[in-house]
XYZ file of C-alpha atoms in Angstrom:
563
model
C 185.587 92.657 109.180
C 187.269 95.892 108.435
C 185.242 98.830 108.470
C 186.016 101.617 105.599
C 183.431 104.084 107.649
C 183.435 104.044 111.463
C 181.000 104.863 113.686
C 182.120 108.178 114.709
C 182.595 109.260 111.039
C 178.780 108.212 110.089
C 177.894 110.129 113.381
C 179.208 112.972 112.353
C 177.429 112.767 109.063
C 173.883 111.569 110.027
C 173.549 112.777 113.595
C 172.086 116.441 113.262
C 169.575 114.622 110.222
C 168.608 112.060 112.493
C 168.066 114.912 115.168
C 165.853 117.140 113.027
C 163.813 113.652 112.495
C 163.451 113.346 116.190
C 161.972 116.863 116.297
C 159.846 116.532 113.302
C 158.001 113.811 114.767
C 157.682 115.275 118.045
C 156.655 118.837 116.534
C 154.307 116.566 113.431
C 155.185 119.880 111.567
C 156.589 119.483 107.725
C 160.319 118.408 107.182
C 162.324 116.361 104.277
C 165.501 116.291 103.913
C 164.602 114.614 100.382
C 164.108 116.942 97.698
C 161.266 116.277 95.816
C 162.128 117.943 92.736
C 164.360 115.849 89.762
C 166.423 119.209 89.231
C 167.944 119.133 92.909
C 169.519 115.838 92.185
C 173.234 115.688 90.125
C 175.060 117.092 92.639
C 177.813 115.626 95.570
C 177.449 112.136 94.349
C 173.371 112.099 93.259
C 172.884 110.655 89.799
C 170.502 113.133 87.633
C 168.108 112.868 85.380
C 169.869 111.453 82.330
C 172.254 109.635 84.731
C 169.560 108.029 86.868
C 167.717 106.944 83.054
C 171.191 105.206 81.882
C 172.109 103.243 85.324
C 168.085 101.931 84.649
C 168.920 101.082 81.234
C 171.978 99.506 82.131
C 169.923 96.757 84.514
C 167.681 95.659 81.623
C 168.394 92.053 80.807
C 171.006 91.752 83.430
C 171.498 89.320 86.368
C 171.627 91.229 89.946
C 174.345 89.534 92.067
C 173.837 90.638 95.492
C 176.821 88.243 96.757
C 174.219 86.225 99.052
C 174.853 82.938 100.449
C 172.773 80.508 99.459
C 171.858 81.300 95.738
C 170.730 77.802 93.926
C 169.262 79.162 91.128
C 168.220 82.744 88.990
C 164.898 84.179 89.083
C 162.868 86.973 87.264
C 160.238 87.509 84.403
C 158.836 91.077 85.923
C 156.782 92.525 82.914
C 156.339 96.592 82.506
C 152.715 98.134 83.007
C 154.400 99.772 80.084
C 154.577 96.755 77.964
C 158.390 95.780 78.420
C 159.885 93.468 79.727
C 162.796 93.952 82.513
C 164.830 90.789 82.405
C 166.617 91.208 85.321
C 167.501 88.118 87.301
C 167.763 87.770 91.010
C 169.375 85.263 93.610
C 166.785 82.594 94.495
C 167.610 81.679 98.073
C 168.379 78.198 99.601
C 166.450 79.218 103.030
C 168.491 76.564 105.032
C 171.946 77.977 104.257
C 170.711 82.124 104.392
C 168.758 82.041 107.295
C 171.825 80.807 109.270
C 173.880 83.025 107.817
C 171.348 86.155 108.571
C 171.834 85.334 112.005
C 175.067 84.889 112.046
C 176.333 88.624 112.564
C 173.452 89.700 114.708
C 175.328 90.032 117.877
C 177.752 92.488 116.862
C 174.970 94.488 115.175
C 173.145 94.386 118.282
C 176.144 95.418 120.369
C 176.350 98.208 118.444
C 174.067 99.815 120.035
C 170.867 102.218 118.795
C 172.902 105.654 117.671
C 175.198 103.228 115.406
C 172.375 101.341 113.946
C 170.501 104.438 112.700
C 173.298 106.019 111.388
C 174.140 102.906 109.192
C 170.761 103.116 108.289
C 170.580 106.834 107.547
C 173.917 106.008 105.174
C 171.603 103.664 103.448
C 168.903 105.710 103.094
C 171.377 108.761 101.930
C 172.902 106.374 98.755
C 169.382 105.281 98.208
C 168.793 108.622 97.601
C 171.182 110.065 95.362
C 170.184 107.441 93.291
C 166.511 108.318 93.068
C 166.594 108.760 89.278
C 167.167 105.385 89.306
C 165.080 103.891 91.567
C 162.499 106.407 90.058
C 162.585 104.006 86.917
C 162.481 100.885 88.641
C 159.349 101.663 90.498
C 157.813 103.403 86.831
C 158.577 100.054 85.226
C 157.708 97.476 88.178
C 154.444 99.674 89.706
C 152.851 101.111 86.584
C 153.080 104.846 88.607
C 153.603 107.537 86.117
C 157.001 108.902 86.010
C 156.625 112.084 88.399
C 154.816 110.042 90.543
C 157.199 107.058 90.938
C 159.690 109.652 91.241
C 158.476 111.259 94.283
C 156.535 108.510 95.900
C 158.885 105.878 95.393
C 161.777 108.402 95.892
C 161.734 111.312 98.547
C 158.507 109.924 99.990
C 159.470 106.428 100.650
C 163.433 107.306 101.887
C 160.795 109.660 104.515
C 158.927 107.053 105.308
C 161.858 104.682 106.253
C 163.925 107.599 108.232
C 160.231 108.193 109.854
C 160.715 104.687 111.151
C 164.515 104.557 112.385
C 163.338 107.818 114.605
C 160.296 106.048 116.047
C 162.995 102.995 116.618
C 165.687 105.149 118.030
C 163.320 106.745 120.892
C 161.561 103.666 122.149
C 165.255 101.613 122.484
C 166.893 104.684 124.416
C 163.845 105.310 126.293
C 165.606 103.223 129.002
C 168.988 103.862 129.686
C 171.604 101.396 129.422
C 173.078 101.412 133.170
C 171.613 102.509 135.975
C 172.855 102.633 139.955
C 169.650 101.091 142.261
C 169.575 101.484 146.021
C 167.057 100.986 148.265
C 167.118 102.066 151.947
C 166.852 99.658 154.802
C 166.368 101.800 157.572
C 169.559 101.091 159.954
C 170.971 98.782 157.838
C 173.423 99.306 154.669
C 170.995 99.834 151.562
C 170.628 97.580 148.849
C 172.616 98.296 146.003
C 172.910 97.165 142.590
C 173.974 97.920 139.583
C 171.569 97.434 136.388
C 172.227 97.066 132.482
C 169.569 97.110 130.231
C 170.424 96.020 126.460
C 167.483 96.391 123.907
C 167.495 93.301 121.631
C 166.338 92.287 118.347
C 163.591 89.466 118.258
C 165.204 87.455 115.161
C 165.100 87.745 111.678
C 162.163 90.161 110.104
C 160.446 89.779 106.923
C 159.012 92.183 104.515
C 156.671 90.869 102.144
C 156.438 93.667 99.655
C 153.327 94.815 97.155
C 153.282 95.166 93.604
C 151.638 99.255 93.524
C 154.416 100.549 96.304
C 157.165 98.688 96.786
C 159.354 101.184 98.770
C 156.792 103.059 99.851
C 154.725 100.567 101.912
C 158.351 98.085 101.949
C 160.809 101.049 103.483
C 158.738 101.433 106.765
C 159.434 97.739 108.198
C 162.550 97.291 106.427
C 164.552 100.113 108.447
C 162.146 99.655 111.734
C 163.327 95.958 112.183
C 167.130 97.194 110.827
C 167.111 99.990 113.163
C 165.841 97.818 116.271
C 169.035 94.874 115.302
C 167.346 92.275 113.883
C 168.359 91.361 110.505
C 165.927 91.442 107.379
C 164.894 88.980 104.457
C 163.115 90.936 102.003
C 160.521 88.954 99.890
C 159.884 91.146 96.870
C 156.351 91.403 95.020
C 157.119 88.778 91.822
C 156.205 91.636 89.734
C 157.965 94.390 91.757
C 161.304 92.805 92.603
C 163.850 95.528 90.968
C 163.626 98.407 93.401
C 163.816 96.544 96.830
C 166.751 95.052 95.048
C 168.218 97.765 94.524
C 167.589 98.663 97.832
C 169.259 95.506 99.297
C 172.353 95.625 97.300
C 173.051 99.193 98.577
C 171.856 98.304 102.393
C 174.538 95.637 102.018
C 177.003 97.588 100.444
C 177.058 99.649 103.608
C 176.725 97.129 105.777
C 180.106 95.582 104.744
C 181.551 98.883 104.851
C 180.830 100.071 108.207
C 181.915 96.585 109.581
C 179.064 94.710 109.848
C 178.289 91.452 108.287
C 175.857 92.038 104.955
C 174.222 89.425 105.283
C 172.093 91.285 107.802
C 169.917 92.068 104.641
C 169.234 90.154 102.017
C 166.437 89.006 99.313
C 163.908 86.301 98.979
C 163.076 86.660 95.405
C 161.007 83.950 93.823
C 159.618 82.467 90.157
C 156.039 83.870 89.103
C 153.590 81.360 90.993
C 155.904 80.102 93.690
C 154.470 81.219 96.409
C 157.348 81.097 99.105
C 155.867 84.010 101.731
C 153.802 81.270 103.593
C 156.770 78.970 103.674
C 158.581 82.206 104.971
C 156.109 83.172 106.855
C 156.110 80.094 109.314
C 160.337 79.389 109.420
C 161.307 79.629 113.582
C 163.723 81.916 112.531
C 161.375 84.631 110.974
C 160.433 86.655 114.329
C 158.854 90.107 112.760
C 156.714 90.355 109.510
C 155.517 92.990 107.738
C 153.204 92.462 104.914
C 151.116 94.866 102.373
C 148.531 92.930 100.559
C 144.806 91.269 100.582
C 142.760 90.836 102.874
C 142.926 87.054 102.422
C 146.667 86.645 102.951
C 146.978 89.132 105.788
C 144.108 87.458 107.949
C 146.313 83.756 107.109
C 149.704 85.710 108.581
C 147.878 86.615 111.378
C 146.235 83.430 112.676
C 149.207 81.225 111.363
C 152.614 83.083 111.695
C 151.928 82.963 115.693
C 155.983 82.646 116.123
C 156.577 86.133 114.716
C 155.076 89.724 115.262
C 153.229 90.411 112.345
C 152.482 93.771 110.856
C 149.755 94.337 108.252
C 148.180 96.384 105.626
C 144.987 95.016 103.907
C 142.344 96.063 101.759
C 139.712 98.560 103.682
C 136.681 100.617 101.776
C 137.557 104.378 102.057
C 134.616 106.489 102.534
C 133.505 110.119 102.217
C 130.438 111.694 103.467
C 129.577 114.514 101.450
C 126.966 116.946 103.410
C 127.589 120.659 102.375
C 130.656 122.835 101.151
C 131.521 126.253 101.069
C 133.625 125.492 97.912
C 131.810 123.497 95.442
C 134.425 124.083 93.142
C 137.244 123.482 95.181
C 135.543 120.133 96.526
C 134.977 118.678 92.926
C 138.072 118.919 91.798
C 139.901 117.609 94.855
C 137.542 114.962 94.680
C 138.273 114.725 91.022
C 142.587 114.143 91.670
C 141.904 111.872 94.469
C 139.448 109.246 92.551
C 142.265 109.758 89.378
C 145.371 109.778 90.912
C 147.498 106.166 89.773
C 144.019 105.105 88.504
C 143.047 104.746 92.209
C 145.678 101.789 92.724
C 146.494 103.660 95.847
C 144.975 101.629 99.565
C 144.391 105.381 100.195
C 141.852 106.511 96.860
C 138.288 106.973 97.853
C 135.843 104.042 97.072
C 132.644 104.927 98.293
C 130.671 108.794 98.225
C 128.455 108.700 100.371
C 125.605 111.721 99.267
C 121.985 112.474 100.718
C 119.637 111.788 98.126
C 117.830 115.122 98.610
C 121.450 116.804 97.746
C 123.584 118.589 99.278
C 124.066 122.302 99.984
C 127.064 124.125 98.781
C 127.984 128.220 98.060
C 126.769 127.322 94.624
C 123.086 126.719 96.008
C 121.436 123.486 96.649
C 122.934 120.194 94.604
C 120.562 117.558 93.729
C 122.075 113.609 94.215
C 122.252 113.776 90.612
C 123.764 116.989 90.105
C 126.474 116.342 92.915
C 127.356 113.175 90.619
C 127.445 114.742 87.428
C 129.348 117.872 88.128
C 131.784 114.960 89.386
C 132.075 113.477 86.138
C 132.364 116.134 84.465
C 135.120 117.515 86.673
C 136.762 114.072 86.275
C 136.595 114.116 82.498
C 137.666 117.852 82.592
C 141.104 116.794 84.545
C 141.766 114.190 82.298
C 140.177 115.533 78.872
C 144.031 116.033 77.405
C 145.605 112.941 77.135
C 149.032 113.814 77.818
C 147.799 115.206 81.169
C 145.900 112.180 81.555
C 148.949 109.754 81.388
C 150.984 111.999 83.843
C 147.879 111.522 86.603
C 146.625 107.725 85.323
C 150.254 105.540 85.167
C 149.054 102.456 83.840
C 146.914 99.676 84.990
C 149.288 97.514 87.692
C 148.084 94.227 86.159
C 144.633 92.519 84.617
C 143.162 91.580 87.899
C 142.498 95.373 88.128
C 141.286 96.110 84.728
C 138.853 92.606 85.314
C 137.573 94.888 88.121
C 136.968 97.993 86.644
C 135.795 96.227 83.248
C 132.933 94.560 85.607
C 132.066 97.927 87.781
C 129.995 99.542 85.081
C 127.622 96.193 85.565
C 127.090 97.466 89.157
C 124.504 100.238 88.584
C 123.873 103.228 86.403
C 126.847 104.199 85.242
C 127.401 108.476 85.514
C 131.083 108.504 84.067
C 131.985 105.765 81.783
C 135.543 104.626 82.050
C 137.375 105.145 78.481
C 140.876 103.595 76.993
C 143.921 106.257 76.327
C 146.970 105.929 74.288
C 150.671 106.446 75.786
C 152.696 107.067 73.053
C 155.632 106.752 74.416
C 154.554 103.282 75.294
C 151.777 101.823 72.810
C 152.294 98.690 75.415
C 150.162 99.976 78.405
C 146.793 99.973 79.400
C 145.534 102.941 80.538
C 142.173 103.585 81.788
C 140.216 106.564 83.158
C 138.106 106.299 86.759
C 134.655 104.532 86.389
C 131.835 106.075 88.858
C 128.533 103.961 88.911
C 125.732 105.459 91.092
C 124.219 102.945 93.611
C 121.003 102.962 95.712
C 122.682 102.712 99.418
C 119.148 101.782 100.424
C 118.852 98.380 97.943
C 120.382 95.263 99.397
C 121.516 94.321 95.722
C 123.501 97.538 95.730
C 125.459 96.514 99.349
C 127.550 93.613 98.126
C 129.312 96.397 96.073
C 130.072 99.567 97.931
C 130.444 97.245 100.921
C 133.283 95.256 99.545
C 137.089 96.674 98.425
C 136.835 97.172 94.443
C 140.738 98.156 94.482
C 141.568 100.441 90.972
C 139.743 103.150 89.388
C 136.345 102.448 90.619
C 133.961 104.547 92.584
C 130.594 104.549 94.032
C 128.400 107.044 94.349
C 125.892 105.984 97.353
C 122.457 107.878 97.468
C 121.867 107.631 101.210
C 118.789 109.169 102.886
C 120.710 111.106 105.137
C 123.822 113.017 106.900
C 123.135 110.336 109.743
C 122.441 107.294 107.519
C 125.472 108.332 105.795
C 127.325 108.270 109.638
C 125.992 105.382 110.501
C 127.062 103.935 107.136
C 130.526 105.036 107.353
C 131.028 103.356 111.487
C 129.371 100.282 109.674
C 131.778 100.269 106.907
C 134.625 101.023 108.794
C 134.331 98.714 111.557
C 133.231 95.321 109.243
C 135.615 96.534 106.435
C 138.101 98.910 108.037
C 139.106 102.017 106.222
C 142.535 103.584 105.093
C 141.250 106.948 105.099
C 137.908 109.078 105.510
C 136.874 112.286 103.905
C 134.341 114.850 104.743
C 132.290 117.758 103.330
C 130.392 119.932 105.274
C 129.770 123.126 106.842
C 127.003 122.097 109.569
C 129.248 121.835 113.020
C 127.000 119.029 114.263
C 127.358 116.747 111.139
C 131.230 117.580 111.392
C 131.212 116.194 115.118
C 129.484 113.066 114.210
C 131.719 111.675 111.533
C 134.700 112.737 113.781
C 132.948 111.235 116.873
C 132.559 107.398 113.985
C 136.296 107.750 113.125
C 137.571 108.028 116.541
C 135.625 105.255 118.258
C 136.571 102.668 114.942
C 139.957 104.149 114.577
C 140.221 106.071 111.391
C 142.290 108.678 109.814
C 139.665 111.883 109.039
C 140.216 114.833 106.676
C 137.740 117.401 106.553
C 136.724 119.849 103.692
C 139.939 119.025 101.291
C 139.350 121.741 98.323
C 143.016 122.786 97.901
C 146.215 121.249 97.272
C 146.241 118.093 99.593
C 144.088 115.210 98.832
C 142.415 112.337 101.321
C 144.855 109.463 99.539
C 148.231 111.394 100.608
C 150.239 111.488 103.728
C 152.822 113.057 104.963
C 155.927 111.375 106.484
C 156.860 113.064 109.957
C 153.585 114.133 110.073
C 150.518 112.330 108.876
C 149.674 108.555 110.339
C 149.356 106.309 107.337
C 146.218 103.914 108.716
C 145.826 103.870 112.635
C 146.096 100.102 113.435
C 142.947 100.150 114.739
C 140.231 98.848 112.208
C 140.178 95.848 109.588
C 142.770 97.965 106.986
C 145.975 97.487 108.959
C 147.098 95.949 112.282
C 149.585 98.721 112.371
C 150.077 102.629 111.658
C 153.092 104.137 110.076
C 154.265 105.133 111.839
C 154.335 105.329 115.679
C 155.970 104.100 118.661
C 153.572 101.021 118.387
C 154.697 100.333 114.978
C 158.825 99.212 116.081
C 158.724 98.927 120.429
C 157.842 95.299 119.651
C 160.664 94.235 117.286
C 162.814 94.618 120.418
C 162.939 93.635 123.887
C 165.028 94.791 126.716
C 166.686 92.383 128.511
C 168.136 93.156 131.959
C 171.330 92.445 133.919
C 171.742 93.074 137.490
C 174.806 92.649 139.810
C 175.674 93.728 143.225
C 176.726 96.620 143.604
C-alpha cells in the first residue's frame, strides 16, 4: 500500500502537539489545542458553522459506505431526541470475514512503532476536528445534548480526551527502550554479553462498545488507547448513537489508507434496534481489549464472562454531596443549581444524592434550616431555568423514555420540593424536555434507602435529611463503596468535616471537589488534567485516563541474542 503521507511528514506535523500533550499531563495544568469556541473554526481546512450544518444535512437519509469487508446487509433507524428521524444506514458486519481482515494488517502497524502510531492518530484526531460542526450535529441529533453542549463536549472535549489517551499510550510503550547492550561481569572470565530487543505489542483486536448520552466522549478514550498501543479496533456503536463514531471511523480509515496502513485496522459493528450483538462480540477469541460505557448489569456480565479480553468499564455509581457549611451560600446554590440541570442530569457525573444535616447547615447567610437549604435550591433551580429559551440551551432533551419513566416515577419517592415541569423547543415541537425533579427523603427511614441508595440516572435528585456531618460521612463511604461513585462534592468550612470526607474518598477511591461556587461544576472534567472516575469503586474498573488505563493493551515481548 502506497502511502500519500509518510511518517516523517506526519512527524513533522503532530510531533511538537503530541509533545505539549506529554507535558500537560505531566504538569496536570490546562491545555487544548481544540478551540472550544464555533467562531475559531472555518479556517485551513475546518468546516464552520453553516458548513459543518450542510455536511449534517447532507447525511440525512443516506447510506454510510465505509468500504468494509464483510458488509451483508444495511442497518439504521436512529430517532432524534429532537423528534427526527436520521435515516442513515450503516454496514452490518459479517464477523467471520472482518475480524480476519482486522487482523490482517496488524503487523505492519505494529512495526511501526509508537511515534508513528500516535501521529496517525493525532492526523485523525486533527480531521476529526476541523469537522466539529459536523460532528457537533451528529452528537445534537443522536445524544439529545443541546447544541453548545454537543458542540464542545462531543467536539474539543472528546478529540482531548482521545489525544489524553495516545499520550498516556505513548509513555508506557517507550518506557522501555527498544535495544539495549547487557553485560554482566564474571570476575576473570570474559563477561556475558548480549544484546536485547524489546518490541511492545498489541494484544488483538479491541472493542468499544459505545453509549447513547456520549458517544465520543466516553467512545474516544479506548478507541485511540487500543489504536495508539497497535491493536486494531471494532467499534460497536450505541443503536441510537451510531452517526458520530461513524463518522469517526470513516475518517480514522481514511487516514489509515493514506499513511500506508491497511484501514481495516478500524472499522464498525453497527447493528438493527434489538439485536444485541456486544455479547456475541464480547466473547469472539479475537476480541482481546474492551471498553464499554453502560449499566451496571451489562458491565458486571463483561467482566465475569469476556475473561479472554481486558475489559474496561464505566457503570452506573450514585454521586454524592455532603453539604455542611459555606462561606458562599449564593455561590453554592447556584453551582449546585447548573450541576443538577446540566443535559437534564444524563451526565454519569450529575449529582444524585444531597446529603444535608437535618438541623441545617451554616452558611455567611446565617444558619439554613433542612428545609430552607432545599428550598432556596429549588428556587435557584427554577430561577436558572425560569426563561425557556435558556432552559433548552442547559436541558437538551430527554435521551430516550426509559429516562423520562424514571423521572415521571421520582416525584412518588417522597415529598416533592421542586416539581419537574414540561418545556417547549420551538425549534423542535418533537422533543421532550423536562426540568430537574428534587424529592426530599428521610435518610433515617428504611423505605427512603431503596431510593437514594440506588442510580436514578436523568434529572432526578434527592435531598437526604441526615442527622449529621458524620452520618452524612459515613453515608457517603457506604454509598460509595456498595454503589461506587463518579464524583463527590463537598460544602463546608469546618477543617475537620473537610478531612473526613477527603479521608472516605481516598480509602473507596473517589474523585472529591470541595466548595464549587464559581465557574466549574462537580459533573465536569478536564482532559490533561482532571481523572474522569478513579477505577477504584463500583462506577468504573478504569480512570481516564492514566497509565493504568492503556499499559495493558500491550505487552513487551523480548528478544535476546549473543552478543
Amino acid at each position: 500500500m502506497t502511502a500519500a503521507l509518510s511518517a516523517h511528514e506526519l512527524i513533522a506535523r503532530h510531533r511538537s502537539t503530541l509533545d505539549q500533550a506529554l507535558e500537560a499531563i505531566r504538569t496536570r495544568a490546562y491545555w487544548s489545542p481544540h478551540p472550544e469556541h464555533p467562531k475559531a473554526y472555518g479556517e485551513n481546512g475546518s468546516l464552520d458553522a453553516a458548513a459543518g450544518k450542510a455536511a449534517f444535512d447532507a447525511l440525512l437519509g443516506s447510506r454510510l459506505d465505509l468500504g468494509q469487508p464483510g458488509t451483508d446487509d444495511w442497518v439504521g433507524g436512529e430517532t432524534s431526541p429532537y423528534g427526527i428521524e436520521l435515516g442513515v444506514t450503516y454496514p452490518h458486519a459479517d464477523l467471520d470475514v472482518l475480524l480476519p481482515a482486522m487482523k490482517a494488517g496488524q503487523r505492519a502497524w505494529r512495526d511501526a512503532g509508537a511515534e508513528q502510531r500516535a501521529v496517525v492518530c493525532l492526523e485523525i484526531l486533527k480531521r476529526v476536528s476541523d469537522r466539529t460542526h459536523e460532528f457537533a450535529h451528529a452528537v445534537m441529533h443522536t445524544s439529545g445534548q443541546a447544541f453548545m453542549m454537543a458542540f464542545q463536549a462531543g467536539g474539543p472535549h472528546a478529540q482531548d480526551r482521545g489525544l489524553e489517551a495516545v499520550a498516556y499510550a505513548y509513555v508506557e510503550q517507550v518506557r522501555t527502550p527498544d535495544n539495549a547492550e547487557w553485560s554482566k561481569p564474571q570476575g576473570k572470565r570474559d563477561p556475558l554479553a548480549m544484546t536485547k530487543q524489546f518490541t511492545p505489542v498489541p494484544r488483538g483486536i479491541g472493542l468499544v462498545i459505545g453509549c447513547n448520552t456520549f458517544p465520543t466522549w466516553n467512545g474516544y478514550p479506548g478507541l485511540f488507547a487500543s489504536l495508539a498501543t497497535g491493536n486494531a479496533v471494532l467499534v460497536k456503536p450505541h443503536p441510537r448513537a451510531v452517526l458520530p463514531l461513524a463518522l469517526t471511523v470513516q475518517i480514522a480509515r481514511e487516514v489509515l489508507a493514506e499513511t500506508g496502513f491497511d484501514p481495516n485496522l478500524i472499522a464498525l459493528a453497527a447493528e438493527n434496534p434489538g439485536e444485541g450483538i456486544a455479547k456475541t462480540l464480547a466473547l469472539r477469541p479475537e476480541i482481546r481489549i474492551i471498553d464499554y460505557t453502560g449499566s451496571t448489569e451489562f458491565g458486571d456480565w463483561l467482566e465475569a464472562n469476556a475473561r479472554q479480553a481486558q475489559v474496561y468499564t464505566e457503570k452506573a455509581g450514585v454521586n454524592t454531596v455532603v453539604l455542611h457549611s459555606t462561606s458562599d451560600y449564593k455561590g453554592m446554590l447556584s453551582n449546585l443549581a447548573f450541576s443538577l440541570s446540566l443535559y437534564s442530569g444524563q451526565m454519569c457525573t450529575t449529582p444524585q444524592n444531597l446529603l444535608v444535616p437535618r438541623e441545617g447547615i451554616s452558611t455567611d447567610q446565617g444558619p439554613k434550616s433542612y428545609d430552607e437549604v432545599v428550598a432556596d435550591l429549588a428556587q435557584s433551580v427554577d430561577g436558572l431555568l425560569g426563561d425557556d429559551a435558556r432552559a433548552n440551551a442547559l436541558l437538551g432533551a430527554i435521551v430516550n423514555p426509559d429516562v423520562k419513566a424514571r423521572l415521571e416515577a421520582a416525584s412518588g419517592l417522597g415529598e416533592v420540593a421542586l416539581a419537574s415541569r414540561e418545556i417547549a423547543n420551538p425549534d423542535f415541537p418533537g422533543a421532550v424536555v423536562r426540568t430537574p425533579v428534587i424529592v426530599k427523603l428521610d435518610g433515617a427511614k428504611p423505605d427512603a434507602e431503596a431510593a437514594y441508595m440506588s442510580e436514578c440516572f436523568g434529572p432526578v435528585s434527592f435531598a437526604v435529611a441526615v442527622d449529621s456531618a458524620a452520618d452524612a460521612t459515613e453515608l457517603l463511604r457506604r454509598t460509595v463503596r456498595e454503589k461506587g461513585a463518579m464524583t463527590v462534592g463537598a460544602y463546608t468550612t469546618d477543617p475537620e468535616v473537610e478531612q473526613a470526607v477527603q479521608e472516605v474518598c481516598l480509602e473507596e477511591a473517589a474523585q472529591l471537589s470541595l466548595n464549587l461556587t464559581g465557574g466549574v461544576y462537580v459533573n465536569q472534567t478536564a482532559a490533561f488534567s482532571d481523572f474522569h472516575g478513579s477505577g477504584g469503586n463500583p462506577a468504573a474498573s478504569a480512570a481516564l485516563c492514566d497509565g493504568a488505563f492503556v499499559a495493558n493493551r500491550f505487552r513487551v515481548v523480548e528478544v535476546r541474542r549473543d552478543a
